[in-house]
Amino acid sequence: MTSATEALQRPAPPEMGPEAVNAREPDSAEASPAFVETWSSPPGWVGFFTEVNNQPIGKRFMATAFVFFLLGGLQALLMRLQLAVPENELLSPQFYNELFTMHGSTMMFLFAVPFLEGLAIYLLPMTIGSRDVAYPRLSAYGYWVYLIGGMVFYASYLVGAVPDIGWFGYTPLSTDRFSGISTDFWLLGLSLVEVAGLTAGLEIVVTILKFRAPGMTLARMPLLAWTFLAMGLMILIAFSVLLTATLLLEMDRSLGTAFFDVTRGGSDLLWQHLFWFFGHPEVYIMFLPATGIVSMIVPVFARRPTVGYVLIVSAIVLTAFVSFGLWVHHMFAAGLPDLSTAFFTASSLMIAIASGIQVFAWIATLWGSGPSLRTPLLFVLGFLFLFVLGGLTGVMVAVVPFDVQVHDTYFVVAHFHYVLIGGVIFPIFAALHYWLPKMTGRMLSERLGVWTFWLTFLGFNATFFPMHVMGFLGMARRVYTYPRELELAGYNLLATGGALLMGAGTLLLLINVLVSRRRGAPAGSDPWNADSLEWTIPSPPPVFTYLRPPSVRSRHPLWEDPTAASDRDENFASARDALAGRPVGWRATLVTDAIDARPQAVHHLPGPTLIPLIAAAATSLTAIGVLISAYILAAAAALVTAITVVLWLRPNGETLEQIRSSDVGRAAGLDLLPTGTRSTAWWGTVGTITIVSSAFGALFYTYFYLRLFSQEWPQGDATAPPLLIGGIAYGALIAGAASQVLATRLFERGLRRYAQLIGVGAVALGAVFLGASLFDLDNFDAAPWESAYGSAVHVLAFAMALATGVGVALSIAWQARVPRGHESERASLTLHAQVAGLWWRFLAAVGVLTFVTLYLGPRIG
Amino acid sequence: MLAESSRGTARYRAVRSLGGWIGAAAFVGIAVALVGCHVDHDQSMLHPAGPRAERIATLWWVLFAVCTATFLITMGLATVGILRRSSTGEGASPLGNRFIFVSGAAIPAVVLMGILIASLGAQSADAKRDVDFTIVVVGHQYWWEVRYPDQAIITANEIHVPVGRPIGLELSSGDVIHSFWVPNLAGKKDMLPGQVNRFWIQADRPGIYRGQCAEFCGVQHAWMAFRVVALEPEEFDAWVAAQAPAEESVPAIDEEVARGKEIYFAAHCDGCHAIGGTEAEGRRGPDLTHVGSRLTLAAGVLPNTPENLAEWIRDPQGVKPGNLMPRTALHPEDLDALVRYLQTLK
């Protein structure tokens, strides 16, 4: 459907809105007490620690992220005070270097991404018509890990060993030769936050793909969901690479491997490649959801559908892809060949086109609509101004000869703050003014909002515009002071003044948020005459979100004209009725097809549990153990983590029986215990495989990068490993994969006995692989601390063994369950077999690549 | 909430917002004007003194013109679009996919293609070329070791070059990553341990050009500066001749200087700092063979005066906190003698 015809179907604004929807769909009945009870958390502290519902978890993410935002802002203000005048001695150089390291790391890792993840966890289910996210316990786990990771980060201030190596942690400055435990705080705090990010990425992707309201095909999905989908997928790939890189660096530091030690054949540029392969997509991980926010607000204030929806979606997809081909533009001065830098110039320019499409789509949507300039739109317009400016300086720095002049100067500081504050924080502020009324039920003060906007906007420009000039005049980045003779004083003083204005703006926002909670005007369900589903439910929303699952027929469901509904439009009444105020006693939501959003199944969602907190504490303790060099503690905590995860994933027989015996959805033909692509477990496995594949990709990259730039390969006295044992090991792995895949097939067909018999092969052959491949490590003739080659082969082999161990454990657990499995567990066992099958397929694929790398890598070329 | 009543104020608000936009645009204009006025700095990339920086400055002004025009047109369109209430305000936008595609993708693609060509052109013009001779520059926390292999000169924190000649640089690092940057002459090039990055510079005007480390390298990254001194060819030759390692025969001018030299060894300065023609062969710190003729001390922190030199030796951690030079406790008289000795090393 084109946007023009959509617009024609839309009635004049005053008639649209929730009244029309409610009138059309008389399902706003009272929720039964038992249903409310089903969705409620226990009172008090127990409820607080066992919470898994998306609304409180999402709010916690956002609130915690906002606290870190205030800390990061405070650090920025301190830096600006130090830089206000030349050769200032207000702060010590060490303290200043700690400030900019913590500021960058905080804003990137502890504020922007977690805030957007929190927004997604809170808002996405409402916007796409679901009751919760796909893995409620996982989002709770992610939150706890994030919180503890952030606290580990800041605990460095308590022990007086604050990270001081910059948010990019370039080696060798970040190796143990040049930095102490402060860098471990940075690496391990970061690792935890990355783990949290990965869980949120998985959560977001599967929620969007499987929990959309019936009728919300991909082509009707709100643009916010498109951007979050892109964000989630990018997190799965990019964060995984960063996590791998930080683990490799931590291994160099604490176990003595040699990945980044040039004296033992490692490479400093390898760190830069891995870091920026994450670091550039990271920018778009933050920026894309921000554009999604803008795309939600613009049509509402223009009171008309988005123009160029398909073009915007294409731009989002293009941005997500191309963002992985840009990383070298952070390394133009590093001494790479001209040809490769030219390629990265071209791809960097390409991304400007994707942004251009979005900008002009918003302008087209607003064109002549006479929008009312209330706070959310003001922030969106401010975003437009700042982002276009920052985007254009981005085009400039993509030009290699120009970049090598302004790289690591204040010109770049100006550029990326225009893109990140203008392009991300302005939309986040817009989102706060726009969606907080939904969260709290109270409007923010418009007067304070307008003041916040102008203070922030003018303060921002006064702070960052002069920085372009400072860069030209020779002010380098990451300097705690600058010489008088460079005559930078005036610009710096202006920038400091502007920063104080921005600080005042932020303070005003905080006041507005706090005051409005008590005194704000009641918001009602739809204060903006908006178009998307979240505005049909009360503000604040009930904990179950939707009493009866909604359905949609267009991109702007609240603006649909009920009278224009054609016979072809379905409203999926039977599936939605099946879940109206039900089930009771267990939480559930509707699962729909990933593409055309037809109802498929009723999905059971877990209730309050301590498991996420325990798992998060154990995970964090693993990192803390490494941090304080208590490796036995770390190993024990890792073991506890693994056990907790097993308990977590173990299906609960009682619950299964409760679901199976329920009659919810049966009449509507919905699966109660879905398997395969109808289940979230299947999608979660695919997502996990994506994460792990990306980590293996980083390891393969590491191996071949080192090989490419090494004088000799294998390094040192090592010789190429003999093929025989390796061949046996990897042959066994592939045969094991074949037997598990076959066993899964047979079980799906009901051939339980044969499936079990064949499945034994996976366990046995997996064990053969583990034994043979680890035994064969001796034949590589290179200890992990001897050379980078030794490090690379050991880490790769151990990673392969670990992944295989997971596969073997999945198969053993399945074998153990099958004989005892009653008919009621059939679906659960099928799903288990499917998950094992997926995992073994992945093992076979990555096994071939690992074999080629380890055994043929030293021989080819 | 957005009923008719609030719409009445929409235009007023829009006008007020326009004021803000104009203010912001004026701000942009003023700031840009400031760039124009302030080109006469010794570390400004807009004040080029050599062909490489010249090319980049030209490229910048082209980029500036193109991007400013793009910015103004885009913001102009946005402003008009918001202020202008079309008769069809209630309904579909008069603009559709074609507008978005043409203005957001097609036109930018053409402009960006032009920028890409300009970029590649400037990049290839900058490619490696035949150089007169090569200087080895090694970055250290937080100073610059400078060697002239052809002329057998070792110095620190100052690079003397003849004007009008392309001079090769072999850049590397003795510890962490640094980056070589003299904006008046060229862009920057990183200096990595275990790797040599080749670079070249050329100064077309005699002068002193300030440079500094551009990759964060530790606590005193801010004060890791150096100077490029561009000399007329004959002056450069004279400088080279004067750099010949001083012979032991260099006479001590007076007793105090002779004592200063003794103190140099007694206080173990020689453990880190070499002085040509003497037994001082330490290499951890800058070579001091001609320290008396240097422009600055401590890699650009202080002008080279006897008072500053004394201050630097007395309290290096006060002058440049976190640098690797330890404090040396000396009698005031001994310090004076040491300073006098060092000042004679021209």
PDB file of C-alpha atoms in Angstrom, chain A residues 18 26 88 109 174 211 259 262 312 320-321 349 380 413 457 532 544 560 592 639 678 709 728 803 854:
ATOM      1  CA  PRO A  18      -8.321   5.720  20.807  1.00  0.00           C
ATOM      2  CA  PRO A  26     -15.311  -3.304  22.409  1.00  0.00           C
ATOM      3  CA  ASN A  88      45.295  25.495  33.651  1.00  0.00           C
ATOM      4  CA  PHE A 109      28.731   1.682  27.067  1.00  0.00           C
ATOM      5  CA  SER A 174      46.578  -0.900  27.487  1.00  0.00           C
ATOM      6  CA  PHE A 211       5.710 -11.101  19.121  1.00  0.00           C
ATOM      7  CA  PHE A 259      48.126 -11.362  20.537  1.00  0.00           C
ATOM      8  CA  VAL A 262      54.888  -7.150  18.696  1.00  0.00           C
ATOM      9  CA  ILE A 312      13.390   4.757   4.999  1.00  0.00           C
ATOM     10  CA  ALA A 320      23.242  -1.471   9.018  1.00  0.00           C
ATOM     11  CA  PHE A 321      25.129  -3.310   6.284  1.00  0.00           C
ATOM     12  CA  LEU A 349      30.404   8.307   1.614  1.00  0.00           C
ATOM     13  CA  VAL A 380      13.380  16.446  16.606  1.00  0.00           C
ATOM     14  CA  VAL A 413      35.571  15.945  18.800  1.00  0.00           C
ATOM     15  CA  PHE A 457      20.406  23.495  21.791  1.00  0.00           C
ATOM     16  CA  SER A 532       0.831   3.537  17.045  1.00  0.00           C
ATOM     17  CA  PHE A 544       0.064  -7.217  31.342  1.00  0.00           C
ATOM     18  CA  GLU A 560      -7.284   3.425  10.419  1.00  0.00           C
ATOM     19  CA  THR A 592       2.931 -14.718  15.122  1.00  0.00           C
ATOM     20  CA  LEU A 639      30.918 -23.235  36.965  1.00  0.00           C
ATOM     21  CA  ARG A 678       7.093 -21.104  15.846  1.00  0.00           C
ATOM     22  CA  PHE A 709      51.723  -9.513   8.666  1.00  0.00           C
ATOM     23  CA  ILE A 728      40.298 -37.697  12.667  1.00  0.00           C
ATOM     24  CA  ALA A 803      31.418 -24.974  21.612  1.00  0.00           C
ATOM     25  CA  LEU A 854      44.498 -24.586  12.162  1.00  0.00           C
TER      26      LEU A 854
END
